[in-house]
Every structure is written in C-alpha cells, then in structure tokens.
PDB file of C-alpha atoms and ligand atoms in Angstrom:
ATOM      1  CA  MET H   8      38.552   0.484 -11.466  1.00  0.00           C
ATOM      2  CA  PRO H   9      34.893   1.155 -10.409  1.00  0.00           C
ATOM      3  CA  PRO H  10      33.674   0.663  -6.519  1.00  0.00           C
ATOM      4  CA  THR H  11      32.558  -2.477  -5.588  1.00  0.00           C
ATOM      5  CA  ARG H  12      29.916  -3.648  -3.192  1.00  0.00           C
ATOM      6  CA  GLU H  13      32.092  -4.809  -0.763  1.00  0.00           C
ATOM      7  CA  GLN H  14      33.957  -1.531  -0.703  1.00  0.00           C
ATOM      8  CA  ALA H  15      30.808   0.458   0.002  1.00  0.00           C
ATOM      9  CA  TRP H  16      29.767  -2.051   2.708  1.00  0.00           C
ATOM     10  CA  GLU H  17      33.365  -1.797   4.214  1.00  0.00           C
ATOM     11  CA  THR H  18      33.383   2.239   4.116  1.00  0.00           C
ATOM     12  CA  LEU H  19      29.568   2.054   5.561  1.00  0.00           C
ATOM     13  CA  THR H  20      30.362  -0.323   8.464  1.00  0.00           C
ATOM     14  CA  ARG H  21      33.378   1.677   9.419  1.00  0.00           C
ATOM     15  CA  TYR H  22      31.081   4.458   9.949  1.00  0.00           C
ATOM     16  CA  THR H  23      27.757   3.147  10.886  1.00  0.00           C
ATOM     17  CA  LYS H  24      27.097   0.891  14.131  1.00  0.00           C
ATOM     18  CA  SER H  25      23.463   1.087  14.224  1.00  0.00           C
ATOM     19  CA  GLU H  26      21.601  -1.606  13.622  1.00  0.00           C
ATOM     20  CA  SER H  27      18.582   0.129  12.190  1.00  0.00           C
ATOM     21  CA  LEU H  28      20.897   2.272  10.195  1.00  0.00           C
ATOM     22  CA  LEU H  29      22.627  -0.712   8.624  1.00  0.00           C
ATOM     23  CA  ARG H  30      19.052  -2.072   7.888  1.00  0.00           C
ATOM     24  CA  HIS H  31      17.880   1.165   5.911  1.00  0.00           C
ATOM     25  CA  ALA H  32      20.934   0.868   4.041  1.00  0.00           C
ATOM     26  CA  VAL H  33      20.451  -2.910   2.837  1.00  0.00           C
ATOM     27  CA  ALA H  34      16.703  -1.834   2.267  1.00  0.00           C
ATOM     28  CA  VAL H  35      17.184   1.286   0.197  1.00  0.00           C
ATOM     29  CA  GLU H  36      19.936  -1.011  -1.752  1.00  0.00           C
ATOM     30  CA  ALA H  37      17.436  -3.762  -2.493  1.00  0.00           C
ATOM     31  CA  SER H  38      14.887  -1.604  -3.987  1.00  0.00           C
ATOM     32  CA  THR H  39      17.592   0.628  -5.689  1.00  0.00           C
ATOM     33  CA  ARG H  40      18.956  -2.514  -7.161  1.00  0.00           C
ATOM     34  CA  PHE H  41      15.748  -4.218  -7.853  1.00  0.00           C
ATOM     35  CA  TYR H  42      15.261  -1.186 -10.494  1.00  0.00           C
ATOM     36  CA  ALA H  43      18.808  -0.944 -11.424  1.00  0.00           C
ATOM     37  CA  ARG H  44      18.018  -4.511 -12.870  1.00  0.00           C
ATOM     38  CA  LYS H  45      14.628  -3.590 -14.197  1.00  0.00           C
ATOM     39  CA  PHE H  46      16.312  -0.853 -16.069  1.00  0.00           C
ATOM     40  CA  GLY H  47      19.385  -2.668 -17.239  1.00  0.00           C
ATOM     41  CA  GLU H  48      21.271  -0.473 -15.316  1.00  0.00           C
ATOM     42  CA  ASP H  49      24.511  -1.151 -13.614  1.00  0.00           C
ATOM     43  CA  GLU H  50      23.213  -3.226 -10.155  1.00  0.00           C
ATOM     44  CA  GLU H  51      26.816  -3.039  -8.809  1.00  0.00           C
ATOM     45  CA  LEU H  52      27.144   0.688  -8.922  1.00  0.00           C
ATOM     46  CA  TRP H  53      23.447   1.406  -7.884  1.00  0.00           C
ATOM     47  CA  SER H  54      24.088  -0.797  -4.584  1.00  0.00           C
ATOM     48  CA  VAL H  55      27.376   1.021  -3.788  1.00  0.00           C
ATOM     49  CA  VAL H  56      25.355   4.544  -4.134  1.00  0.00           C
ATOM     50  CA  ALA H  57      22.128   2.972  -1.881  1.00  0.00           C
ATOM     51  CA  LEU H  58      24.713   1.664   0.661  1.00  0.00           C
ATOM     52  CA  LEU H  59      26.569   5.010   0.999  1.00  0.00           C
ATOM     53  CA  HIS H  60      23.694   7.413   0.941  1.00  0.00           C
ATOM     54  CA  ASP H  61      23.600   7.838   4.673  1.00  0.00           C
ATOM     55  CA  PHE H  62      26.872   6.389   5.323  1.00  0.00           C
ATOM     56  CA  ASP H  63      27.594   9.538   7.344  1.00  0.00           C
ATOM     57  CA  TYR H  64      24.364   9.800   9.180  1.00  0.00           C
ATOM     58  CA  GLU H  65      25.754   8.623  12.458  1.00  0.00           C
ATOM     59  CA  MET H  66      28.272  11.246  12.897  1.00  0.00           C
ATOM     60  CA  HIS H  67      26.421  13.902  10.846  1.00  0.00           C
ATOM     61  CA  PRO H  68      22.903  13.673  12.190  1.00  0.00           C
ATOM     62  CA  THR H  69      21.770  17.228  11.200  1.00  0.00           C
ATOM     63  CA  LEU H  70      20.951  18.464   7.778  1.00  0.00           C
ATOM     64  CA  ASP H  71      23.547  21.466   8.159  1.00  0.00           C
ATOM     65  CA  LYS H  72      26.056  18.380   7.772  1.00  0.00           C
ATOM     66  CA  HIS H  73      24.350  15.405   6.370  1.00  0.00           C
ATOM     67  CA  PRO H  74      25.001  14.350   3.415  1.00  0.00           C
ATOM     68  CA  GLN H  75      27.424  17.087   2.537  1.00  0.00           C
ATOM     69  CA  ASP H  76      29.932  16.752   5.138  1.00  0.00           C
ATOM     70  CA  GLY H  77      30.239  13.298   4.108  1.00  0.00           C
ATOM     71  CA  ALA H  78      31.172  13.719   0.588  1.00  0.00           C
ATOM     72  CA  PRO H  79      34.694  15.084   0.892  1.00  0.00           C
ATOM     73  CA  ILE H  80      35.220  11.519   2.859  1.00  0.00           C
ATOM     74  CA  LEU H  81      33.812   9.586  -0.041  1.00  0.00           C
ATOM     75  CA  ARG H  82      36.331  11.480  -2.332  1.00  0.00           C
ATOM     76  CA  GLU H  83      39.121  10.453  -0.157  1.00  0.00           C
ATOM     77  CA  GLU H  84      37.997   6.834  -0.183  1.00  0.00           C
ATOM     78  CA  GLY H  85      38.351   7.003  -3.766  1.00  0.00           C
ATOM     79  CA  TYR H  86      34.841   6.962  -4.493  1.00  0.00           C
ATOM     80  CA  PRO H  87      34.307   8.513  -8.332  1.00  0.00           C
ATOM     81  CA  GLU H  88      32.043  11.754  -8.575  1.00  0.00           C
ATOM     82  CA  GLU H  89      29.271   9.904  -9.912  1.00  0.00           C
ATOM     83  CA  VAL H  90      28.760   8.125  -6.951  1.00  0.00           C
ATOM     84  CA  VAL H  91      29.439  11.088  -4.571  1.00  0.00           C
ATOM     85  CA  ASP H  92      27.131  13.252  -6.856  1.00  0.00           C
ATOM     86  CA  ALA H  93      24.301  10.694  -6.536  1.00  0.00           C
ATOM     87  CA  VAL H  94      24.638  10.175  -2.869  1.00  0.00           C
ATOM     88  CA  LEU H  95      24.295  14.376  -2.616  1.00  0.00           C
ATOM     89  CA  SER H  96      21.163  14.136  -4.586  1.00  0.00           C
ATOM     90  CA  HIS H  97      19.274  12.071  -2.479  1.00  0.00           C
ATOM     91  CA  ALA H  98      19.085  15.338   0.331  1.00  0.00           C
ATOM     92  CA  GLU H  99      15.955  17.383  -0.569  1.00  0.00           C
ATOM     93  CA  HIS H 100      17.665  20.210   1.182  1.00  0.00           C
ATOM     94  CA  LEU H 101      20.386  20.525  -1.124  1.00  0.00           C
ATOM     95  CA  ALA H 102      18.031  20.791  -3.945  1.00  0.00           C
ATOM     96  CA  LEU H 103      20.133  19.108  -6.671  1.00  0.00           C
ATOM     97  CA  PRO H 104      18.849  18.213 -10.070  1.00  0.00           C
ATOM     98  CA  ARG H 105      17.433  14.260  -9.784  1.00  0.00           C
ATOM     99  CA  ASP H 106      18.255  14.033 -13.793  1.00  0.00           C
ATOM    100  CA  THR H 107      19.931  10.701 -13.696  1.00  0.00           C
ATOM    101  CA  PRO H 108      17.810   7.335 -13.780  1.00  0.00           C
ATOM    102  CA  LEU H 109      20.079   6.517 -10.746  1.00  0.00           C
ATOM    103  CA  ASN H 110      19.448   9.878  -8.960  1.00  0.00           C
ATOM    104  CA  ARG H 111      15.736   9.714  -9.314  1.00  0.00           C
ATOM    105  CA  THR H 112      15.303   5.762  -8.167  1.00  0.00           C
ATOM    106  CA  LEU H 113      17.616   6.533  -4.965  1.00  0.00           C
ATOM    107  CA  PHE H 114      15.419   9.320  -3.912  1.00  0.00           C
ATOM    108  CA  ALA H 115      12.298   7.149  -4.719  1.00  0.00           C
ATOM    109  CA  CYS H 116      13.481   4.064  -2.807  1.00  0.00           C
ATOM    110  CA  ASP H 117      15.052   6.062   0.175  1.00  0.00           C
ATOM    111  CA  GLU H 118      11.829   6.888   2.265  1.00  0.00           C
ATOM    112  CA  LEU H 119       9.134   3.888   0.951  1.00  0.00           C
ATOM    113  CA  SER H 120      11.929   1.577   1.868  1.00  0.00           C
ATOM    114  CA  GLY H 121      11.919   2.559   5.102  1.00  0.00           C
ATOM    115  CA  PHE H 122       8.198   2.652   5.251  1.00  0.00           C
ATOM    116  CA  VAL H 123       7.489  -0.453   3.645  1.00  0.00           C
ATOM    117  CA  HIS H 124       9.536  -2.337   6.240  1.00  0.00           C
ATOM    118  CA  ALA H 125       7.848  -0.570   9.118  1.00  0.00           C
ATOM    119  CA  CYS H 126       4.725  -1.752   7.811  1.00  0.00           C
ATOM    120  CA  ALA H 127       6.082  -5.083   7.652  1.00  0.00           C
ATOM    121  CA  LEU H 128       7.600  -4.917  11.207  1.00  0.00           C
ATOM    122  CA  VAL H 129       4.125  -4.901  12.544  1.00  0.00           C
ATOM    123  CA  ARG H 130       2.578  -7.669  10.965  1.00  0.00           C
ATOM    124  CA  PRO H 131       3.033 -11.063  12.187  1.00  0.00           C
ATOM    125  CA  THR H 132       3.652 -12.346   8.694  1.00  0.00           C
ATOM    126  CA  GLY H 133       5.999  -9.555   7.851  1.00  0.00           C
ATOM    127  CA  LEU H 134       6.156  -8.856   3.979  1.00  0.00           C
ATOM    128  CA  GLU H 135       4.376 -12.001   3.198  1.00  0.00           C
ATOM    129  CA  GLY H 136       1.012 -10.915   1.845  1.00  0.00           C
ATOM    130  CA  LEU H 137       1.548  -7.243   2.012  1.00  0.00           C
ATOM    131  CA  GLU H 138      -0.442  -5.447  -0.035  1.00  0.00           C
ATOM    132  CA  PRO H 139      -0.176  -1.970  -1.760  1.00  0.00           C
ATOM    133  CA  LYS H 140      -3.157  -0.956  -0.355  1.00  0.00           C
ATOM    134  CA  SER H 141      -2.493  -1.576   3.237  1.00  0.00           C
ATOM    135  CA  VAL H 142       0.744   0.417   2.996  1.00  0.00           C
ATOM    136  CA  ARG H 143      -1.219   3.221   1.476  1.00  0.00           C
ATOM    137  CA  LYS H 144      -3.781   3.089   4.399  1.00  0.00           C
ATOM    138  CA  LYS H 145      -0.688   3.510   6.901  1.00  0.00           C
ATOM    139  CA  LEU H 146       0.749   6.182   4.627  1.00  0.00           C
ATOM    140  CA  LYS H 147      -2.819   8.282   5.723  1.00  0.00           C
ATOM    141  CA  GLN H 148      -2.308   7.784   9.102  1.00  0.00           C
ATOM    142  CA  PRO H 149       0.292  10.353   9.896  1.00  0.00           C
ATOM    143  CA  SER H 150       1.317   9.018  13.256  1.00  0.00           C
ATOM    144  CA  PHE H 151       2.428   5.628  11.800  1.00  0.00           C
ATOM    145  CA  ALA H 152       6.130   6.048  10.779  1.00  0.00           C
ATOM    146  CA  ALA H 153       5.713   9.896  11.429  1.00  0.00           C
ATOM    147  CA  GLY H 154       9.353  10.225  10.023  1.00  0.00           C
ATOM    148  CA  VAL H 155       8.802   9.238   6.566  1.00  0.00           C
ATOM    149  CA  ASN H 156       7.767  12.218   4.460  1.00  0.00           C
ATOM    150  CA  ARG H 157       4.859  11.535   2.459  1.00  0.00           C
ATOM    151  CA  ASP H 158       5.104  13.987  -0.021  1.00  0.00           C
ATOM    152  CA  GLU H 159       8.520  12.377  -0.963  1.00  0.00           C
ATOM    153  CA  VAL H 160       6.928   9.221  -1.059  1.00  0.00           C
ATOM    154  CA  ALA H 161       4.562  10.505  -3.707  1.00  0.00           C
ATOM    155  CA  GLN H 162       7.426  12.344  -5.267  1.00  0.00           C
ATOM    156  CA  GLY H 163       9.280   9.485  -5.725  1.00  0.00           C
ATOM    157  CA  ALA H 164       6.877   7.333  -7.726  1.00  0.00           C
ATOM    158  CA  GLU H 165       6.084  10.345  -9.701  1.00  0.00           C
ATOM    159  CA  LEU H 166       9.738  10.529 -10.615  1.00  0.00           C
ATOM    160  CA  LEU H 167       9.931   7.082 -11.614  1.00  0.00           C
ATOM    161  CA  GLY H 168       6.821   7.672 -13.654  1.00  0.00           C
ATOM    162  CA  LEU H 169       5.135   4.891 -11.815  1.00  0.00           C
ATOM    163  CA  GLU H 170       1.682   4.413 -10.015  1.00  0.00           C
ATOM    164  CA  LEU H 171       2.472   4.550  -6.410  1.00  0.00           C
ATOM    165  CA  ASP H 172       0.722   1.094  -6.012  1.00  0.00           C
ATOM    166  CA  ASP H 173       3.136  -0.407  -8.953  1.00  0.00           C
ATOM    167  CA  HIS H 174       6.065   1.389  -6.906  1.00  0.00           C
ATOM    168  CA  ILE H 175       4.863  -0.111  -3.518  1.00  0.00           C
ATOM    169  CA  ARG H 176       4.628  -3.471  -4.815  1.00  0.00           C
ATOM    170  CA  ASN H 177       8.010  -3.195  -6.411  1.00  0.00           C
ATOM    171  CA  VAL H 178       9.497  -2.355  -3.398  1.00  0.00           C
ATOM    172  CA  ILE H 179       7.801  -5.206  -1.311  1.00  0.00           C
ATOM    173  CA  ALA H 180       9.028  -7.468  -3.823  1.00  0.00           C
ATOM    174  CA  ALA H 181      12.631  -5.954  -3.453  1.00  0.00           C
ATOM    175  CA  LEU H 182      12.678  -6.078   0.255  1.00  0.00           C
ATOM    176  CA  GLN H 183      11.266 -10.107   0.143  1.00  0.00           C
ATOM    177  CA  PRO H 184      14.728 -11.758  -0.346  1.00  0.00           C
ATOM    178  CA  ILE H 185      16.318  -9.852   2.538  1.00  0.00           C
ATOM    179  CA  ALA H 186      13.397 -10.176   5.207  1.00  0.00           C
ATOM    180  CA  GLY H 187      15.647 -12.146   7.571  1.00  0.00           C
ATOM    181  CA  GLU H 188      18.619  -9.394   7.333  1.00  0.00           C
ATOM    182  CA  LEU H 189      15.754  -6.785   7.824  1.00  0.00           C
ATOM    183  CA  GLY H 190      14.440  -8.751  11.119  1.00  0.00           C
ATOM    184  CA  LEU H 191      11.029  -9.896   9.671  1.00  0.00           C
ATOM    185  CA  ARG H 192       9.853 -13.395   9.254  1.00  0.00           C
ATOM    186  CA  THR H 193      10.915 -15.040   6.383  1.00  0.00           C
ATOM    187  CA  ALA H 194       9.229 -17.921   4.328  1.00  0.00           C
ATOM    188  CA  ALA H 195      11.842 -20.295   5.905  1.00  0.00           C
ATOM    189  CA  ASP H 196      10.519 -19.487   9.082  1.00  0.00           C
ATOM    190  CA  ALA H 197       6.609 -20.146   8.247  1.00  0.00           C
ATOM    191  CA  ALA H 198       7.905 -23.039   6.988  1.00  0.00           C
TER     192      ALA H 198
HETATM  193 FE1  LIG I 230      19.813  10.968   4.303  1.00  0.00          FE
HETATM  194 FE1  LIG I 231      18.112   7.256   3.856  1.00  0.00          FE
END
C-alpha cells in the first residue's frame, strides 16, 4: 500500500511539535504538490515526501544527524525506499543526486517556500498582491530571513528549468490556499 498524506501527517506530528516547523512542512508540501499537479505526477506521494522531509529536525537539529538519522525511523514506519531516498536528497551535505522530478522539486521548494512565507508575514496583506519582483528584492537583502540560503534558491529554479520569477510566482500561488494555516491574512479576512 502506498503511503498516504494522512499517514505522513501522523508521523510528522508525532515527532514535531513546533508550530514553525509544522508550518514549514505544510508550506513545502503545498509548493511541491503544486508542481506534482503541474507535471502530472503523484500528488499524494509528493505530499508525503514534502511533509516528511524535516520530520526529524526537532530531535536532530544538526547536520551530522538530520536527515540521515531520520531515515531508519521512516523505514521502520514502513515508508518505501522511494520516500526515504527523496527525503535524504534534500540535504545539500549528503550530496545525493537530484535525479528525479520529485527530488528536484523538493529541493527547489524547500528554501523558497520558507522565504516567500517570510515575505508574506511582513506584509499587511500577506500573499495577496505579492509580486516576484519584491521577493527578489528581499532575496538581495542578506539580513532578511538570513537562514535562507540564496544560492539554493537560485539553484532550485535552475533545477526545475524555470526562470526564478516563474518559480516564485508558482510558490506564491501554491501557498495562497493555505494562507490561514500559515498564519497569514486570507481573502476571507479581507472581506
Ligand atoms: Fe532539512
Ligand atoms: Fe526544509
């Protein structure tokens, strides 16, 4: 039986209590799933991988453990190698090949989803009306969301064969439906 989103959510929330990490997981999921739909890939499987990619971060917050020490736990929980491999591939320090659409997309969505989320958090209207141009401007300010690796953002768009603006636009569109879950103002709040 292929793993379900529900199962991944259950695993994630068993190991992760921090609201910001859970928001990161659902933001990366929304972006990754957006691309699954766009590419005609398995949305459920891509959701599972995105939700799980940092599932062990709370207990393994350092790169000598995350995500590699999470992998045996995922296997024990019955996730197939396809999921484990994809989760491992998001880590730059493991230098694994990003040789599948899923691996490439996960990597491309990881840093940028967090960055777009950060951009929306400092705007009164959230994601509404957020343009790629202003996201790019913020990318050039090293002090803004300093934890986001700018090189990885650029590399991600390249891996997807997209202009950075198009990738940013896609991520903004992907996050819009879950704005409420991300603690952002929603269209319903504005009404
Ligand atoms: Fe990670
Ligand atoms: Fe992540």
